[in-house]
mmCIF file of N, CA and C and ligand atoms in Angstrom:
data_model
loop_
_atom_site.group_PDB
_atom_site.id
_atom_site.type_symbol
_atom_site.label_atom_id
_atom_site.label_comp_id
_atom_site.label_asym_id
_atom_site.label_seq_id
_atom_site.Cartn_x
_atom_site.Cartn_y
_atom_site.Cartn_z
ATOM 1 N N MET A 1 5.266 -27.285 -0.509
ATOM 2 C CA MET A 1 4.560 -26.886 -1.988
ATOM 3 C C MET A 1 4.885 -25.731 -2.500
ATOM 4 N N ASN A 2 5.050 -25.692 -3.582
ATOM 5 C CA ASN A 2 6.407 -25.022 -4.633
ATOM 6 C C ASN A 2 5.055 -24.020 -4.963
ATOM 7 N N SER A 3 4.809 -22.596 -4.566
ATOM 8 C CA SER A 3 3.981 -22.129 -5.235
ATOM 9 C C SER A 3 4.042 -20.576 -5.745
ATOM 10 N N TYR A 4 3.444 -20.301 -6.615
ATOM 11 C CA TYR A 4 3.929 -18.732 -7.419
ATOM 12 C C TYR A 4 4.142 -18.050 -6.263
ATOM 13 N N TYR A 5 3.386 -18.008 -5.693
ATOM 14 C CA TYR A 5 2.535 -16.551 -4.357
ATOM 15 C C TYR A 5 3.343 -17.201 -3.150
ATOM 16 N N THR A 6 4.285 -16.232 -2.444
ATOM 17 C CA THR A 6 4.722 -16.955 -0.509
ATOM 18 C C THR A 6 3.342 -17.204 0.086
ATOM 19 N N LYS A 7 3.397 -17.802 1.059
ATOM 20 C CA LYS A 7 2.225 -18.167 2.252
ATOM 21 C C LYS A 7 1.840 -16.497 2.745
ATOM 22 N N GLU A 8 2.548 -15.841 2.664
ATOM 23 C CA GLU A 8 2.137 -13.997 2.841
ATOM 24 C C GLU A 8 1.462 -13.444 2.042
ATOM 25 N N THR A 9 2.271 -13.578 0.802
ATOM 26 C CA THR A 9 1.585 -12.514 -0.361
ATOM 27 C C THR A 9 0.184 -13.410 -0.050
ATOM 28 N N MET A 10 -0.089 -14.737 -0.378
ATOM 29 C CA MET A 10 -1.219 -15.377 -1.238
ATOM 30 C C MET A 10 -2.359 -15.441 0.686
ATOM 31 N N GLU A 11 -1.904 -14.603 2.224
ATOM 32 C CA GLU A 11 -2.811 -14.393 2.955
ATOM 33 C C GLU A 11 -2.974 -12.937 3.361
ATOM 34 N N ARG A 12 -2.598 -12.144 2.478
ATOM 35 C CA ARG A 12 -2.733 -10.842 2.606
ATOM 36 C C ARG A 12 -3.426 -10.808 1.303
ATOM 37 N N PHE A 13 -3.175 -11.258 0.217
ATOM 38 C CA PHE A 13 -4.317 -11.236 -0.291
ATOM 39 C C PHE A 13 -5.744 -11.435 -0.053
ATOM 40 N N LEU A 14 -5.781 -12.231 0.097
ATOM 41 C CA LEU A 14 -7.303 -13.101 0.770
ATOM 42 C C LEU A 14 -7.663 -12.274 1.877
ATOM 43 N N ASN A 15 -6.991 -11.853 2.883
ATOM 44 C CA ASN A 15 -7.698 -11.966 4.204
ATOM 45 C C ASN A 15 -6.941 -10.482 4.559
ATOM 46 N N PRO A 16 -6.907 -9.621 3.998
ATOM 47 C CA PRO A 16 -6.204 -7.986 3.749
ATOM 48 C C PRO A 16 -6.620 -7.966 5.293
ATOM 49 N N LYS A 17 -6.311 -6.274 5.895
ATOM 50 C CA LYS A 17 -6.599 -6.316 7.123
ATOM 51 C C LYS A 17 -6.426 -4.417 7.341
ATOM 52 N N HIS A 18 -5.848 -3.978 5.909
ATOM 53 C CA HIS A 18 -6.625 -2.716 5.998
ATOM 54 C C HIS A 18 -6.872 -2.651 5.015
ATOM 55 N N PHE A 19 -7.950 -3.646 4.039
ATOM 56 C CA PHE A 19 -8.673 -3.165 3.344
ATOM 57 C C PHE A 19 -10.036 -2.019 3.518
ATOM 58 N N GLY A 20 -10.613 -1.361 2.723
ATOM 59 C CA GLY A 20 -11.485 -0.496 3.071
ATOM 60 C C GLY A 20 -11.507 0.642 2.746
ATOM 61 N N GLU A 21 -12.887 1.420 2.340
ATOM 62 C CA GLU A 21 -12.750 2.783 2.296
ATOM 63 C C GLU A 21 -12.345 3.682 3.899
ATOM 64 N N MET A 22 -11.934 4.338 4.111
ATOM 65 C CA MET A 22 -11.698 5.404 5.297
ATOM 66 C C MET A 22 -12.401 7.535 5.194
ATOM 67 N N LYS A 23 -13.880 6.889 6.057
ATOM 68 C CA LYS A 23 -14.523 7.780 5.641
ATOM 69 C C LYS A 23 -14.268 9.238 6.604
ATOM 70 N N ASP A 24 -12.734 8.937 7.504
ATOM 71 C CA ASP A 24 -12.544 10.337 7.694
ATOM 72 C C ASP A 24 -10.898 10.456 7.244
ATOM 73 N N ALA A 25 -10.882 9.938 6.273
ATOM 74 C CA ALA A 25 -9.512 10.094 5.655
ATOM 75 C C ALA A 25 -8.952 11.982 5.444
ATOM 76 N N ASN A 26 -8.455 12.368 6.031
ATOM 77 C CA ASN A 26 -7.301 13.473 5.382
ATOM 78 C C ASN A 26 -6.823 13.461 4.227
ATOM 79 N N ALA A 27 -6.557 12.202 3.646
ATOM 80 C CA ALA A 27 -5.383 12.330 2.465
ATOM 81 C C ALA A 27 -6.009 11.065 1.732
ATOM 82 N N VAL A 28 -6.604 11.456 0.489
ATOM 83 C CA VAL A 28 -6.697 9.731 -0.071
ATOM 84 C C VAL A 28 -6.049 10.602 -1.842
ATOM 85 N N GLY A 29 -4.980 9.510 -2.012
ATOM 86 C CA GLY A 29 -4.976 9.710 -3.381
ATOM 87 C C GLY A 29 -5.101 8.154 -3.753
ATOM 88 N N ARG A 30 -5.372 8.453 -5.579
ATOM 89 C CA ARG A 30 -6.208 7.269 -6.829
ATOM 90 C C ARG A 30 -5.009 7.626 -7.660
ATOM 91 N N VAL A 31 -3.745 5.995 -7.928
ATOM 92 C CA VAL A 31 -3.139 5.906 -9.229
ATOM 93 C C VAL A 31 -3.887 5.166 -9.384
ATOM 94 N N GLY A 32 -3.300 4.699 -11.030
ATOM 95 C CA GLY A 32 -3.228 3.630 -11.140
ATOM 96 C C GLY A 32 -2.403 3.317 -11.938
ATOM 97 N N ASN A 33 -2.429 1.427 -12.479
ATOM 98 C CA ASN A 33 -1.353 1.309 -13.345
ATOM 99 C C ASN A 33 -1.117 1.181 -14.496
ATOM 100 N N PRO A 34 -0.661 1.850 -15.897
ATOM 101 C CA PRO A 34 -0.848 1.875 -16.928
ATOM 102 C C PRO A 34 -0.855 0.651 -17.997
ATOM 103 N N LYS A 35 0.290 0.583 -17.118
ATOM 104 C CA LYS A 35 1.031 -1.126 -18.162
ATOM 105 C C LYS A 35 -0.525 -2.599 -17.861
ATOM 106 N N CYS A 36 -1.297 -2.603 -16.294
ATOM 107 C CA CYS A 36 -1.716 -4.136 -16.033
ATOM 108 C C CYS A 36 -3.732 -3.383 -16.752
ATOM 109 N N GLY A 37 -3.567 -1.970 -16.204
ATOM 110 C CA GLY A 37 -5.029 -1.706 -15.707
ATOM 111 C C GLY A 37 -5.163 -1.351 -14.675
ATOM 112 N N ASP A 38 -4.075 -2.070 -13.277
ATOM 113 C CA ASP A 38 -4.657 -1.746 -11.660
ATOM 114 C C ASP A 38 -4.705 -1.087 -11.035
ATOM 115 N N GLN A 39 -5.734 -1.038 -10.538
ATOM 116 C CA GLN A 39 -6.052 0.443 -9.498
ATOM 117 C C GLN A 39 -5.904 0.439 -8.213
ATOM 118 N N MET A 40 -5.979 1.404 -7.200
ATOM 119 C CA MET A 40 -5.526 1.705 -6.203
ATOM 120 C C MET A 40 -6.029 3.131 -5.478
ATOM 121 N N THR A 41 -6.437 2.876 -4.689
ATOM 122 C CA THR A 41 -6.575 4.170 -3.484
ATOM 123 C C THR A 41 -6.618 4.053 -2.728
ATOM 124 N N VAL A 42 -5.673 4.871 -1.433
ATOM 125 C CA VAL A 42 -4.844 4.632 -0.690
ATOM 126 C C VAL A 42 -6.121 6.388 0.789
ATOM 127 N N TYR A 43 -6.309 5.108 1.580
ATOM 128 C CA TYR A 43 -6.614 6.668 2.511
ATOM 129 C C TYR A 43 -5.582 7.174 3.652
ATOM 130 N N LEU A 44 -5.628 7.975 4.306
ATOM 131 C CA LEU A 44 -4.594 8.078 5.213
ATOM 132 C C LEU A 44 -5.099 9.604 5.948
ATOM 133 N N LYS A 45 -5.463 8.626 7.689
ATOM 134 C CA LYS A 45 -5.977 9.195 8.566
ATOM 135 C C LYS A 45 -4.356 10.554 9.102
ATOM 136 N N ILE A 46 -3.757 11.317 8.685
ATOM 137 C CA ILE A 46 -2.839 12.397 9.043
ATOM 138 C C ILE A 46 -3.240 13.529 9.838
ATOM 139 N N GLU A 47 -2.017 12.934 12.289
ATOM 140 C CA GLU A 47 -2.669 14.295 12.556
ATOM 141 C C GLU A 47 -1.050 14.488 13.008
ATOM 142 N N ASP A 48 -0.757 15.171 13.506
ATOM 143 C CA ASP A 48 0.111 15.723 14.145
ATOM 144 C C ASP A 48 1.497 15.645 13.553
ATOM 145 N N GLY A 49 2.089 15.525 12.299
ATOM 146 C CA GLY A 49 2.559 14.760 10.304
ATOM 147 C C GLY A 49 2.543 13.230 10.876
ATOM 148 N N LYS A 50 1.764 13.055 11.662
ATOM 149 C CA LYS A 50 2.007 11.205 12.042
ATOM 150 C C LYS A 50 0.211 9.985 11.079
ATOM 151 N N ILE A 51 0.664 9.363 10.594
ATOM 152 C CA ILE A 51 -0.545 8.505 10.321
ATOM 153 C C ILE A 51 -0.701 7.397 11.527
ATOM 154 N N LYS A 52 -1.937 8.633 11.427
ATOM 155 C CA LYS A 52 -2.817 7.196 12.272
ATOM 156 C C LYS A 52 -2.650 6.242 12.145
ATOM 157 N N ASN A 53 -3.848 5.735 10.606
ATOM 158 C CA ASN A 53 -4.464 5.360 10.603
ATOM 159 C C ASN A 53 -4.195 5.449 8.603
ATOM 160 N N ALA A 54 -4.299 4.082 8.068
ATOM 161 C CA ALA A 54 -4.167 3.454 6.755
ATOM 162 C C ALA A 54 -5.465 2.476 6.509
ATOM 163 N N SER A 55 -5.653 2.697 5.062
ATOM 164 C CA SER A 55 -6.396 2.020 4.599
ATOM 165 C C SER A 55 -5.776 1.772 3.266
ATOM 166 N N PHE A 56 -6.658 1.089 2.224
ATOM 167 C CA PHE A 56 -6.782 1.006 0.600
ATOM 168 C C PHE A 56 -7.803 0.251 -0.178
ATOM 169 N N GLN A 57 -7.964 0.376 -1.269
ATOM 170 C CA GLN A 57 -8.884 -0.428 -1.774
ATOM 171 C C GLN A 57 -8.315 -0.482 -3.184
ATOM 172 N N THR A 58 -7.926 -1.817 -3.474
ATOM 173 C CA THR A 58 -7.036 -2.586 -5.129
ATOM 174 C C THR A 58 -7.680 -3.262 -5.380
ATOM 175 N N LEU A 59 -7.757 -2.904 -7.064
ATOM 176 C CA LEU A 59 -8.519 -3.626 -8.015
ATOM 177 C C LEU A 59 -7.097 -3.885 -8.418
ATOM 178 N N GLY A 60 -6.485 -5.107 -8.481
ATOM 179 C CA GLY A 60 -5.757 -5.723 -9.063
ATOM 180 C C GLY A 60 -5.195 -6.895 -8.947
ATOM 181 N N CYS A 61 -3.935 -7.416 -9.198
ATOM 182 C CA CYS A 61 -3.758 -8.871 -8.696
ATOM 183 C C CYS A 61 -3.153 -9.126 -7.059
ATOM 184 N N ALA A 62 -2.894 -10.410 -7.423
ATOM 185 C CA ALA A 62 -2.806 -10.359 -5.847
ATOM 186 C C ALA A 62 -1.564 -10.370 -5.471
ATOM 187 N N ALA A 63 -0.521 -9.651 -5.210
ATOM 188 C CA ALA A 63 0.413 -8.862 -5.433
ATOM 189 C C ALA A 63 0.298 -7.221 -5.737
ATOM 190 N N ALA A 64 -0.228 -6.331 -6.314
ATOM 191 C CA ALA A 64 -0.729 -5.389 -5.930
ATOM 192 C C ALA A 64 -1.523 -5.170 -4.567
ATOM 193 N N ILE A 65 -2.530 -6.115 -4.652
ATOM 194 C CA ILE A 65 -3.286 -5.912 -2.856
ATOM 195 C C ILE A 65 -2.448 -6.808 -2.275
ATOM 196 N N ALA A 66 -1.602 -7.551 -2.070
ATOM 197 C CA ALA A 66 -0.891 -7.605 -0.852
ATOM 198 C C ALA A 66 0.384 -6.672 -0.450
ATOM 199 N N THR A 67 1.569 -6.055 -1.409
ATOM 200 C CA THR A 67 1.584 -4.721 -1.731
ATOM 201 C C THR A 67 1.369 -3.477 -0.916
ATOM 202 N N SER A 68 -0.167 -3.534 -1.102
ATOM 203 C CA SER A 68 -0.917 -2.800 -0.947
ATOM 204 C C SER A 68 -1.143 -2.421 0.962
ATOM 205 N N ASP A 69 -1.540 -4.418 1.737
ATOM 206 C CA ASP A 69 -2.112 -4.388 2.610
ATOM 207 C C ASP A 69 -0.341 -3.451 3.733
ATOM 208 N N VAL A 70 0.471 -4.246 2.913
ATOM 209 C CA VAL A 70 2.340 -4.149 3.707
ATOM 210 C C VAL A 70 2.103 -3.119 3.541
ATOM 211 N N ILE A 71 2.248 -1.924 3.067
ATOM 212 C CA ILE A 71 2.136 -0.815 3.182
ATOM 213 C C ILE A 71 1.418 -0.029 4.198
ATOM 214 N N CYS A 72 0.665 -0.358 4.125
ATOM 215 C CA CYS A 72 -0.359 0.023 4.999
ATOM 216 C C CYS A 72 -0.242 0.280 6.257
ATOM 217 N N GLU A 73 0.338 -1.252 7.271
ATOM 218 C CA GLU A 73 0.689 -1.811 7.724
ATOM 219 C C GLU A 73 2.151 -1.363 8.494
ATOM 220 N N MET A 74 2.383 -0.726 7.214
ATOM 221 C CA MET A 74 4.799 0.193 7.454
ATOM 222 C C MET A 74 4.531 0.831 8.544
ATOM 223 N N ILE A 75 3.141 1.968 7.432
ATOM 224 C CA ILE A 75 3.273 3.792 6.727
ATOM 225 C C ILE A 75 2.485 4.397 8.388
ATOM 226 N N THR A 76 1.520 2.737 9.197
ATOM 227 C CA THR A 76 0.861 3.148 10.728
ATOM 228 C C THR A 76 1.495 3.628 11.194
ATOM 229 N N GLY A 77 1.360 4.769 12.300
ATOM 230 C CA GLY A 77 2.353 5.542 13.286
ATOM 231 C C GLY A 77 3.802 6.121 12.654
ATOM 232 N N LYS A 78 3.943 5.991 11.485
ATOM 233 C CA LYS A 78 5.579 6.429 11.075
ATOM 234 C C LYS A 78 5.151 8.126 10.718
ATOM 235 N N THR A 79 5.944 9.150 10.720
ATOM 236 C CA THR A 79 5.890 10.543 10.460
ATOM 237 C C THR A 79 5.521 10.050 8.670
ATOM 238 N N ILE A 80 5.019 11.394 7.906
ATOM 239 C CA ILE A 80 5.194 11.027 6.728
ATOM 240 C C ILE A 80 6.502 11.285 6.122
ATOM 241 N N LYS A 81 7.808 12.058 6.430
ATOM 242 C CA LYS A 81 9.099 11.645 5.847
ATOM 243 C C LYS A 81 9.498 9.993 5.895
ATOM 244 N N GLU A 82 9.502 9.986 7.483
ATOM 245 C CA GLU A 82 9.840 8.246 7.684
ATOM 246 C C GLU A 82 8.299 7.004 6.096
ATOM 247 N N ALA A 83 7.636 7.744 6.303
ATOM 248 C CA ALA A 83 6.712 6.573 5.627
ATOM 249 C C ALA A 83 7.185 7.058 3.562
ATOM 250 N N LEU A 84 7.396 8.218 3.110
ATOM 251 C CA LEU A 84 7.966 8.269 2.405
ATOM 252 C C LEU A 84 8.961 7.908 1.981
ATOM 253 N N SER A 85 9.762 7.026 2.706
ATOM 254 C CA SER A 85 11.326 6.006 2.440
ATOM 255 C C SER A 85 11.137 5.020 2.345
ATOM 256 N N ILE A 86 9.848 4.438 2.941
ATOM 257 C CA ILE A 86 9.772 3.180 2.058
ATOM 258 C C ILE A 86 9.866 2.729 1.405
ATOM 259 N N THR A 87 10.630 1.632 0.680
ATOM 260 C CA THR A 87 10.892 1.181 -0.865
ATOM 261 C C THR A 87 10.014 -0.136 -1.050
ATOM 262 N N GLU A 88 10.786 -0.658 -2.521
ATOM 263 C CA GLU A 88 9.657 -1.572 -2.402
ATOM 264 C C GLU A 88 10.424 -3.247 -2.093
ATOM 265 N N LYS A 89 11.730 -2.691 -2.152
ATOM 266 C CA LYS A 89 11.987 -4.301 -1.928
ATOM 267 C C LYS A 89 11.958 -4.291 0.031
ATOM 268 N N GLU A 90 11.658 -2.810 0.912
ATOM 269 C CA GLU A 90 11.497 -3.300 2.589
ATOM 270 C C GLU A 90 9.919 -4.347 2.382
ATOM 271 N N MET A 91 8.858 -3.674 1.319
ATOM 272 C CA MET A 91 8.138 -4.202 0.723
ATOM 273 C C MET A 91 8.352 -6.136 1.141
ATOM 274 N N ILE A 92 8.982 -5.472 -0.651
ATOM 275 C CA ILE A 92 8.883 -7.045 -0.688
ATOM 276 C C ILE A 92 9.343 -7.750 0.743
ATOM 277 N N GLU A 93 10.474 -7.003 0.750
ATOM 278 C CA GLU A 93 11.379 -8.296 2.312
ATOM 279 C C GLU A 93 9.983 -8.803 3.114
ATOM 280 N N LYS A 94 8.469 -7.866 3.595
ATOM 281 C CA LYS A 94 7.564 -8.489 3.787
ATOM 282 C C LYS A 94 7.327 -9.721 3.624
ATOM 283 N N LEU A 95 7.254 -9.415 1.820
ATOM 284 C CA LEU A 95 5.891 -11.310 1.534
ATOM 285 C C LEU A 95 6.651 -12.124 1.461
ATOM 286 N N GLU A 96 8.727 -11.811 1.866
ATOM 287 C CA GLU A 96 9.513 -12.377 1.761
ATOM 288 C C GLU A 96 9.761 -12.800 0.439
ATOM 289 N N LYS A 97 9.107 -13.141 -0.708
ATOM 290 C CA LYS A 97 9.216 -12.929 -2.228
ATOM 291 C C LYS A 97 8.596 -12.841 -2.997
ATOM 292 N N LEU A 98 8.996 -11.349 -4.222
ATOM 293 C CA LEU A 98 7.316 -12.149 -5.965
ATOM 294 C C LEU A 98 7.669 -12.396 -6.484
ATOM 295 N N PRO A 99 7.565 -12.740 -7.732
ATOM 296 C CA PRO A 99 7.431 -13.023 -8.478
ATOM 297 C C PRO A 99 8.724 -12.380 -9.367
ATOM 298 N N ALA A 100 9.579 -12.081 -10.236
ATOM 299 C CA ALA A 100 10.072 -11.466 -10.674
ATOM 300 C C ALA A 100 8.957 -10.398 -12.178
ATOM 301 N N VAL A 101 8.540 -11.233 -12.741
ATOM 302 C CA VAL A 101 7.189 -10.026 -13.393
ATOM 303 C C VAL A 101 6.821 -9.211 -12.040
ATOM 304 N N LYS A 102 5.879 -9.599 -11.264
ATOM 305 C CA LYS A 102 5.176 -8.826 -10.245
ATOM 306 C C LYS A 102 5.842 -7.747 -9.658
ATOM 307 N N VAL A 103 6.695 -7.743 -9.402
ATOM 308 C CA VAL A 103 7.927 -6.805 -8.313
ATOM 309 C C VAL A 103 7.584 -5.623 -8.906
ATOM 310 N N HIS A 104 7.105 -5.087 -10.386
ATOM 311 C CA HIS A 104 6.724 -3.731 -10.605
ATOM 312 C C HIS A 104 5.499 -3.731 -9.794
ATOM 313 N N CYS A 105 4.741 -4.643 -9.525
ATOM 314 C CA CYS A 105 3.987 -4.348 -9.288
ATOM 315 C C CYS A 105 2.878 -3.526 -7.576
ATOM 316 N N SER A 106 4.527 -3.351 -7.064
ATOM 317 C CA SER A 106 4.816 -2.862 -4.954
ATOM 318 C C SER A 106 4.814 -1.595 -6.068
ATOM 319 N N SER A 107 5.193 -1.002 -7.258
ATOM 320 C CA SER A 107 5.006 0.365 -7.416
ATOM 321 C C SER A 107 3.843 0.869 -6.865
ATOM 322 N N LEU A 108 2.935 0.075 -7.488
ATOM 323 C CA LEU A 108 1.722 0.774 -7.064
ATOM 324 C C LEU A 108 1.223 1.231 -6.113
ATOM 325 N N ALA A 109 1.886 0.240 -4.666
ATOM 326 C CA ALA A 109 1.623 0.893 -3.584
ATOM 327 C C ALA A 109 2.257 2.212 -3.082
ATOM 328 N N ILE A 110 3.432 1.970 -3.605
ATOM 329 C CA ILE A 110 4.176 3.512 -3.527
ATOM 330 C C ILE A 110 4.147 5.050 -3.979
ATOM 331 N N SER A 111 3.157 4.554 -5.287
ATOM 332 C CA SER A 111 2.450 5.658 -6.076
ATOM 333 C C SER A 111 1.653 6.486 -5.268
ATOM 334 N N GLY A 112 0.317 5.276 -4.527
ATOM 335 C CA GLY A 112 -0.955 5.579 -4.081
ATOM 336 C C GLY A 112 0.032 6.352 -3.544
ATOM 337 N N LEU A 113 0.416 6.094 -1.500
ATOM 338 C CA LEU A 113 1.437 6.150 -0.860
ATOM 339 C C LEU A 113 1.339 8.309 -1.290
ATOM 340 N N LYS A 114 2.535 7.875 -2.030
ATOM 341 C CA LYS A 114 2.639 9.581 -2.601
ATOM 342 C C LYS A 114 1.596 10.571 -2.656
ATOM 343 N N LYS A 115 1.038 9.952 -3.715
ATOM 344 C CA LYS A 115 -0.460 11.028 -4.249
ATOM 345 C C LYS A 115 -1.540 10.840 -3.045
ATOM 346 N N ALA A 116 -1.310 10.528 -2.466
ATOM 347 C CA ALA A 116 -2.447 10.771 -0.881
ATOM 348 C C ALA A 116 -1.660 11.591 -0.389
ATOM 349 N N ILE A 117 -0.563 11.566 -0.069
ATOM 350 C CA ILE A 117 0.527 12.537 0.990
ATOM 351 C C ILE A 117 -0.035 13.974 -0.398
ATOM 352 N N GLU A 118 0.742 13.957 -0.747
ATOM 353 C CA GLU A 118 0.116 15.495 -2.099
ATOM 354 C C GLU A 118 -1.116 16.146 -1.236
ATOM 355 N N ASP A 119 -1.570 14.883 -1.891
ATOM 356 C CA ASP A 119 -3.060 15.716 -1.252
ATOM 357 C C ASP A 119 -3.284 15.679 -0.320
ATOM 358 N N TYR A 120 -2.766 15.260 1.122
ATOM 359 C CA TYR A 120 -2.795 15.837 2.579
ATOM 360 C C TYR A 120 -1.589 17.469 2.498
ATOM 361 N N GLU A 121 -0.672 17.088 1.511
ATOM 362 C CA GLU A 121 0.250 18.447 1.680
ATOM 363 C C GLU A 121 -0.874 19.532 0.292
ATOM 364 N N GLU A 122 -1.296 19.342 -0.339
ATOM 365 C CA GLU A 122 -2.205 20.665 -0.732
ATOM 366 C C GLU A 122 -3.750 21.367 0.394
ATOM 367 N N LYS A 123 -3.784 19.847 0.204
ATOM 368 C CA LYS A 123 -5.235 20.337 1.308
ATOM 369 C C LYS A 123 -4.501 21.780 2.540
ATOM 370 N N LYS A 124 -3.213 21.496 2.676
ATOM 371 C CA LYS A 124 -2.978 21.717 3.998
ATOM 372 C C LYS A 124 -3.030 24.069 4.027
HETATM 373 FE FE1 FES B 1 -1.520 -5.184 -12.703
HETATM 374 FE FE2 FES B 1 0.109 -6.487 -10.850
HETATM 375 S S1 FES B 1 -0.367 -6.868 -12.627
HETATM 376 S S2 FES B 1 -0.293 -4.102 -10.804
#
């Protein structure tokens, strides 16, 4: 079947593993994509310089939701520095690919992560 999104993207869009508010988060980042109005909130629980837990709430397209889920998975267990080094390309590889017009949607997840880490650094 030739579909717009890959099976992996659709699975993460329909059944994201990291979706939801995190009540005990110690870092929260809220971002929006001014082009389309999509919004994302990233919640992190950071302990001893490592991301112990990550979740998100995203109001947006399938690509934005799928990449939000991917980034939460990729950063769990990583140091802040390691998490910040994750690229859009690496996230998209986890989804196998994204349609060219949807590649920019993955930047929302990166921006949300950066904003949450800024929040953590400010609170320290
Ligand atoms: Fe808005 Fe995808 S269309 S982030």
